[in-house]
Amino acid sequence: MKQFLESEIISTYEEAKIVILPIPYEITTTYRKGCEYGPDAVLTASDQLECYDEELGMETCFHAPIFTHDYIADTRINNNLTADDMLKVTTETVTKLIEDNKFVIAVGGEHAITTGVVQAYQQNLDEPFTVIQIDAHGDMRHEFEGSIHNHACVMRRILELGLPTLPVGIRAICQEEADLIKEKNIPVMWARNIYFNPHWMAEAISNIKTKKVFITIDLDGIDPSLIPGVGTPEPGGMDWYQLLAFMNLIFSSFDVIGCDVMELAPTKDSVVSEFTAAKLIYKLIGYWQHNNSRS
């Protein structure tokens, strides 16, 4: 199978600090389909990345060895997978990676996968953590189209786990979600306020009350002019350097326990979405390494 950054360096599982976990699962997509092909596209695009990070001044992959795990919950070869099947294998796999002291970046696939990833961390940590959600949509419906594990419900499931959340870049919600946000006093960083408020990052940070955080990135949180290859491309998202500055701040301010990058649905005749997603993943690895190598 394909490896992340394959032409630069391939690490064994034992020596790797970072594990890329591809999860090509897609059952509940409601608009533009194709995110089950997202992990493959990211891995292919990653081979074209330069390994030197000019911001961090290092060849990241030689400081943070990367291993690419086998696919799990692959609906391309088994479209009879249920959400329960996916959540079970995802939680079990991430649990093993946590036990082996790996920093996990799961790559989807639809956003419903995040529930299984987060469950693994909650079950294996003895302290709470905040789930930082980069997203265009609230994803806080109780159920959608007959499923409580629809991609539009993932953050509702995480709230039900009792974990605090910080939604960032939100610009599309329903009335049910608006009511829940008000009822639970969820500190949403709305996309329009990010655009007009130069102090939004400080405000975001002030809403995180735990030392540890998990980052889930739905790629539609980024403006579709940068990543058009998503299921529902909402205008008005975060720009590239804005997102990177926020991610760098999070990694330098908190203990980031893991990440996921979800909902890439590759487009025909363009590789810009998958290349940008691959570079984003590489930047996350760089920020993790930079902040974990300090004495």
Short mmCIF file of C-alpha atoms in Angstrom, two decimals:
data_model
loop_
_atom_site.label_atom_id
_atom_site.label_comp_id
_atom_site.label_asym_id
_atom_site.label_seq_id
_atom_site.Cartn_x
_atom_site.Cartn_y
_atom_site.Cartn_z
CA MET A 1 0.00 0.00 0.00
CA LYS A 2 1.00 3.65 -0.33
CA GLN A 3 3.08 5.28 2.41
CA PHE A 4 2.99 8.90 3.58
CA LEU A 5 5.98 10.76 2.09
CA GLU A 6 7.15 7.48 0.59
CA SER A 7 9.94 8.77 -1.64
CA GLU A 8 11.65 10.63 1.22
CA ILE A 9 11.78 8.12 4.05
CA ILE A 10 10.00 4.96 5.14
CA SER A 11 10.16 4.13 8.84
CA THR A 12 9.37 0.89 10.60
CA TYR A 13 6.53 0.81 13.08
CA GLU A 14 8.96 0.31 15.94
CA GLU A 15 11.03 3.41 15.18
CA ALA A 16 8.11 5.65 14.19
CA LYS A 17 6.92 8.48 16.41
CA ILE A 18 4.00 9.31 14.12
CA VAL A 19 1.42 6.89 12.72
CA ILE A 20 -0.82 7.89 9.84
CA LEU A 21 -4.03 5.86 10.13
CA PRO A 22 -6.03 5.82 6.85
CA ILE A 23 -9.74 5.11 7.35
CA PRO A 24 -11.54 5.08 3.96
CA TYR A 25 -15.04 4.79 5.45
CA GLU A 26 -18.03 6.43 3.76
CA ILE A 27 -21.66 5.53 4.40
CA THR A 28 -23.63 8.66 5.33
CA THR A 29 -22.35 11.35 2.93
CA THR A 30 -25.32 13.57 2.10
CA TYR A 31 -24.14 15.74 -0.81
CA ARG A 32 -20.98 15.26 -2.87
CA LYS A 33 -19.66 11.75 -2.31
CA GLY A 34 -16.13 10.38 -2.59
CA CYS A 35 -14.44 10.83 0.80
CA GLU A 36 -13.67 7.10 0.98
CA TYR A 37 -11.05 7.89 -1.68
CA GLY A 38 -9.59 10.69 0.44
CA PRO A 39 -6.90 8.71 2.32
CA ASP A 40 -5.49 7.22 -0.88
CA ALA A 41 -5.38 10.66 -2.50
CA VAL A 42 -3.58 12.15 0.49
CA LEU A 43 -0.97 9.39 0.54
CA THR A 44 -0.36 9.77 -3.20
CA ALA A 45 -0.07 13.56 -2.95
CA SER A 46 2.28 13.37 0.05
CA ASP A 47 4.95 11.87 -2.16
CA GLN A 48 5.28 15.27 -3.87
CA LEU A 49 5.91 17.23 -0.66
CA GLU A 50 9.24 18.82 0.07
CA CYS A 51 10.47 17.37 3.36
CA TYR A 52 12.08 20.65 4.48
CA ASP A 53 9.74 22.96 6.44
CA GLU A 54 10.84 26.56 5.90
CA GLU A 55 8.79 27.80 8.88
CA LEU A 56 10.31 25.33 11.35
CA GLY A 57 13.74 25.15 9.71
CA MET A 58 13.98 21.37 9.62
CA GLU A 59 13.36 18.28 7.54
CA THR A 60 10.48 17.16 9.69
CA CYS A 61 10.32 13.52 8.59
CA PHE A 62 13.93 12.88 9.66
CA HIS A 63 13.18 14.14 13.18
CA ALA A 64 9.72 12.60 13.52
CA PRO A 65 9.75 9.19 11.76
CA ILE A 66 6.40 8.42 10.12
CA PHE A 67 4.72 5.04 9.68
CA THR A 68 1.59 4.50 7.58
CA HIS A 69 -0.80 1.95 9.07
CA ASP A 70 -2.85 -0.49 6.99
CA TYR A 71 -6.33 0.72 6.00
CA ILE A 72 -9.15 -0.01 8.42
CA ALA A 73 -12.95 0.22 7.96
CA ASP A 74 -12.57 0.34 4.17
CA THR A 75 -15.97 0.71 2.52
CA ARG A 76 -14.38 0.57 -0.92
CA ILE A 77 -14.01 -3.18 -0.45
CA ASN A 78 -16.84 -3.77 2.04
CA ASN A 79 -19.84 -1.53 1.64
CA ASN A 80 -21.76 -3.60 4.18
CA LEU A 81 -19.80 -2.11 7.06
CA THR A 82 -22.01 -0.60 9.75
CA ALA A 83 -21.21 2.45 11.83
CA ASP A 84 -20.83 0.17 14.85
CA ASP A 85 -18.31 -1.96 12.93
CA MET A 86 -16.32 1.13 12.01
CA LEU A 87 -16.37 2.57 15.51
CA LYS A 88 -15.29 -0.73 17.06
CA VAL A 89 -12.27 -1.29 14.79
CA THR A 90 -11.29 2.39 14.96
CA THR A 91 -11.35 2.48 18.77
CA GLU A 92 -9.46 -0.82 19.02
CA THR A 93 -6.80 0.26 16.52
CA VAL A 94 -6.22 3.69 18.04
CA THR A 95 -6.07 2.13 21.50
CA LYS A 96 -3.22 -0.14 20.37
CA LEU A 97 -1.38 2.85 18.88
CA ILE A 98 -1.80 4.83 22.09
CA GLU A 99 -0.47 1.90 24.11
CA ASP A 100 2.56 1.82 21.81
CA ASN A 101 3.17 5.52 22.47
CA LYS A 102 2.49 6.66 18.91
CA PHE A 103 1.17 10.09 17.92
CA VAL A 104 -1.82 9.26 15.72
CA ILE A 105 -3.17 11.24 12.78
CA ALA A 106 -6.26 9.53 11.42
CA VAL A 107 -7.17 10.35 7.82
CA GLY A 108 -10.72 9.91 6.53
CA GLY A 109 -13.16 9.21 5.27
CA GLU A 110 -16.26 10.78 6.73
CA HIS A 111 -16.33 12.78 9.94
CA ALA A 112 -18.32 10.15 11.84
CA ILE A 113 -15.00 8.30 12.25
CA THR A 114 -13.87 10.86 14.83
CA THR A 115 -16.18 9.40 17.46
CA GLY A 116 -14.23 6.15 17.43
CA VAL A 117 -10.87 7.93 17.55
CA VAL A 118 -11.90 10.15 20.46
CA GLN A 119 -13.40 7.21 22.37
CA ALA A 120 -10.01 5.49 22.30
CA TYR A 121 -8.31 8.49 23.86
CA GLN A 122 -11.01 8.94 26.48
CA GLN A 123 -10.80 5.27 27.48
CA ASN A 124 -7.00 5.38 27.73
CA LEU A 125 -6.44 8.70 29.50
CA ASP A 126 -7.08 9.46 33.15
CA GLU A 127 -7.82 13.15 32.62
CA PRO A 128 -10.22 15.14 30.46
CA PHE A 129 -9.28 16.80 27.20
CA THR A 130 -10.86 19.34 24.87
CA VAL A 131 -11.82 18.44 21.32
CA ILE A 132 -10.94 21.34 19.02
CA GLN A 133 -13.11 21.13 15.92
CA ILE A 134 -12.13 22.90 12.70
CA ASP A 135 -15.27 22.74 10.58
CA ALA A 136 -17.77 24.61 8.45
CA HIS A 137 -20.69 22.80 10.07
CA GLY A 138 -21.79 22.34 13.65
CA ASP A 139 -22.19 18.55 13.30
CA MET A 140 -24.29 18.62 16.49
CA ARG A 141 -27.58 17.14 15.31
CA HIS A 142 -28.89 14.33 17.48
CA GLU A 143 -29.56 12.26 14.36
CA PHE A 144 -29.70 12.84 10.62
CA GLU A 145 -31.31 10.73 7.91
CA GLY A 146 -32.12 8.04 10.44
CA SER A 147 -28.64 7.62 11.94
CA ILE A 148 -27.09 8.93 15.15
CA HIS A 149 -23.70 8.17 13.59
CA ASN A 150 -24.24 10.32 10.52
CA HIS A 151 -21.32 12.65 9.78
CA ALA A 152 -23.63 15.52 10.77
CA CYS A 153 -23.90 14.14 14.33
CA VAL A 154 -20.28 13.48 15.27
CA MET A 155 -19.80 16.40 17.64
CA ARG A 156 -23.10 15.61 19.39
CA ARG A 157 -21.72 12.16 20.14
CA ILE A 158 -18.51 13.71 21.49
CA LEU A 159 -20.47 16.10 23.70
CA GLU A 160 -22.36 13.08 25.03
CA LEU A 161 -19.00 11.58 26.06
CA GLY A 162 -18.77 14.49 28.48
CA LEU A 163 -15.85 16.17 26.72
CA PRO A 164 -15.59 19.93 26.23
CA THR A 165 -15.41 21.12 22.64
CA LEU A 166 -14.21 24.22 20.83
CA PRO A 167 -15.80 24.55 17.38
CA VAL A 168 -13.79 26.86 15.11
CA GLY A 169 -14.73 28.24 11.69
CA ILE A 170 -18.42 27.32 11.95
CA ARG A 171 -20.71 28.96 9.41
CA ALA A 172 -23.56 26.50 8.76
CA ILE A 173 -25.90 25.12 11.42
CA CYS A 174 -29.56 24.18 11.84
CA GLN A 175 -32.03 25.43 14.45
CA GLU A 176 -31.51 22.34 16.62
CA GLU A 177 -27.78 23.07 16.75
CA ALA A 178 -28.33 26.77 17.44
CA ASP A 179 -30.53 25.84 20.41
CA LEU A 180 -27.97 23.33 21.71
CA ILE A 181 -25.13 25.84 21.45
CA LYS A 182 -27.15 28.31 23.52
CA GLU A 183 -28.30 25.68 26.02
CA LYS A 184 -24.82 24.23 26.60
CA ASN A 185 -23.01 27.57 26.24
CA ILE A 186 -20.65 26.06 23.68
CA PRO A 187 -17.89 28.58 22.87
CA VAL A 188 -18.22 28.62 19.09
CA MET A 189 -15.66 30.63 17.14
CA TRP A 190 -17.88 31.67 14.22
CA ALA A 191 -16.18 32.09 10.85
CA ARG A 192 -17.52 35.62 10.36
CA ASN A 193 -16.09 36.69 13.73
CA ILE A 194 -12.73 35.13 12.90
CA TYR A 195 -12.64 37.19 9.73
CA PHE A 196 -13.37 40.51 11.46
CA ASN A 197 -11.74 39.97 14.89
CA PRO A 198 -7.93 40.14 14.99
CA HIS A 199 -7.96 38.82 18.57
CA TRP A 200 -9.96 35.68 17.89
CA MET A 201 -7.09 33.26 18.60
CA ALA A 202 -6.58 34.63 22.09
CA GLU A 203 -10.31 34.34 22.71
CA ALA A 204 -10.29 30.77 21.43
CA ILE A 205 -7.38 29.81 23.69
CA SER A 206 -9.12 31.35 26.71
CA ASN A 207 -12.02 28.92 26.23
CA ILE A 208 -9.82 25.83 26.59
CA LYS A 209 -9.73 24.75 30.23
CA THR A 210 -7.85 21.44 29.91
CA LYS A 211 -4.14 20.79 29.50
CA LYS A 212 -4.68 18.18 26.81
CA VAL A 213 -6.49 18.66 23.49
CA PHE A 214 -7.46 16.56 20.50
CA ILE A 215 -7.75 18.26 17.09
CA THR A 216 -10.33 17.16 14.54
CA ILE A 217 -10.19 18.89 11.17
CA ASP A 218 -13.04 18.61 8.72
CA LEU A 219 -11.45 20.02 5.58
CA ASP A 220 -14.57 22.00 4.72
CA GLY A 221 -13.56 24.25 7.62
CA ILE A 222 -10.98 25.67 5.22
CA ASP A 223 -12.24 28.00 2.50
CA PRO A 224 -13.25 26.01 -0.61
CA SER A 225 -11.10 28.26 -2.79
CA LEU A 226 -8.19 26.38 -1.16
CA ILE A 227 -9.78 22.95 -0.79
CA PRO A 228 -12.73 22.51 -3.16
CA GLY A 229 -12.62 18.72 -2.78
CA VAL A 230 -15.06 18.31 0.10
CA GLY A 231 -18.62 17.05 0.39
CA THR A 232 -20.27 20.40 1.17
CA PRO A 233 -18.02 23.36 0.25
CA GLU A 234 -19.28 26.27 2.36
CA PRO A 235 -17.86 29.69 1.40
CA GLY A 236 -16.14 31.85 3.99
CA GLY A 237 -13.75 29.40 5.63
CA MET A 238 -10.32 29.81 7.19
CA ASP A 239 -7.37 30.64 4.98
CA TRP A 240 -4.10 28.70 4.91
CA TYR A 241 -1.84 30.87 7.06
CA GLN A 242 -4.66 31.65 9.48
CA LEU A 243 -5.18 27.94 10.07
CA LEU A 244 -1.45 27.23 10.40
CA ALA A 245 -0.97 30.06 12.89
CA PHE A 246 -3.81 28.69 15.00
CA MET A 247 -2.49 25.14 14.84
CA ASN A 248 1.01 26.28 15.83
CA LEU A 249 -0.47 28.20 18.77
CA ILE A 250 -2.43 25.14 19.91
CA PHE A 251 0.59 22.85 19.73
CA SER A 252 2.76 25.35 21.62
CA SER A 253 0.12 26.05 24.29
CA PHE A 254 -1.33 22.60 25.01
CA ASP A 255 -0.50 18.92 25.03
CA VAL A 256 -1.96 17.74 21.72
CA ILE A 257 -2.73 14.03 22.16
CA GLY A 258 -3.76 13.27 18.58
CA CYS A 259 -5.38 14.60 15.42
CA ASP A 260 -7.58 13.63 12.56
CA VAL A 261 -8.12 15.13 9.11
CA MET A 262 -11.46 14.19 7.55
CA GLU A 263 -13.80 14.58 4.59
CA LEU A 264 -11.44 14.96 1.64
CA ALA A 265 -13.40 14.01 -1.48
CA PRO A 266 -10.97 14.30 -4.41
CA THR A 267 -12.10 16.17 -7.52
CA LYS A 268 -11.42 15.18 -11.11
CA ASP A 269 -8.66 16.96 -13.03
CA SER A 270 -7.22 18.71 -9.96
CA VAL A 271 -4.87 17.66 -7.18
CA VAL A 272 -4.97 20.90 -5.21
CA SER A 273 -7.27 19.55 -2.47
CA GLU A 274 -5.33 16.39 -1.70
CA PHE A 275 -1.95 18.14 -1.94
CA THR A 276 -3.11 20.85 0.48
CA ALA A 277 -4.48 18.19 2.84
CA ALA A 278 -1.19 16.28 2.71
CA LYS A 279 0.80 19.43 3.42
CA LEU A 280 -1.51 20.27 6.32
CA ILE A 281 -0.87 16.83 7.84
CA TYR A 282 2.88 17.34 7.41
CA LYS A 283 2.61 20.73 9.13
CA LEU A 284 0.76 19.13 12.06
CA ILE A 285 3.59 16.59 12.37
CA GLY A 286 6.12 19.42 12.29
CA TYR A 287 4.35 21.40 15.01
CA TRP A 288 4.12 18.28 17.17
CA GLN A 289 7.81 17.49 16.72
CA HIS A 290 8.93 21.09 17.28
CA ASN A 291 7.04 21.37 20.55
CA ASN A 292 7.88 17.89 21.83
CA SER A 293 11.62 18.21 21.16
CA ARG A 294 12.08 21.16 23.51
CA SER A 295 13.99 20.42 26.66
#
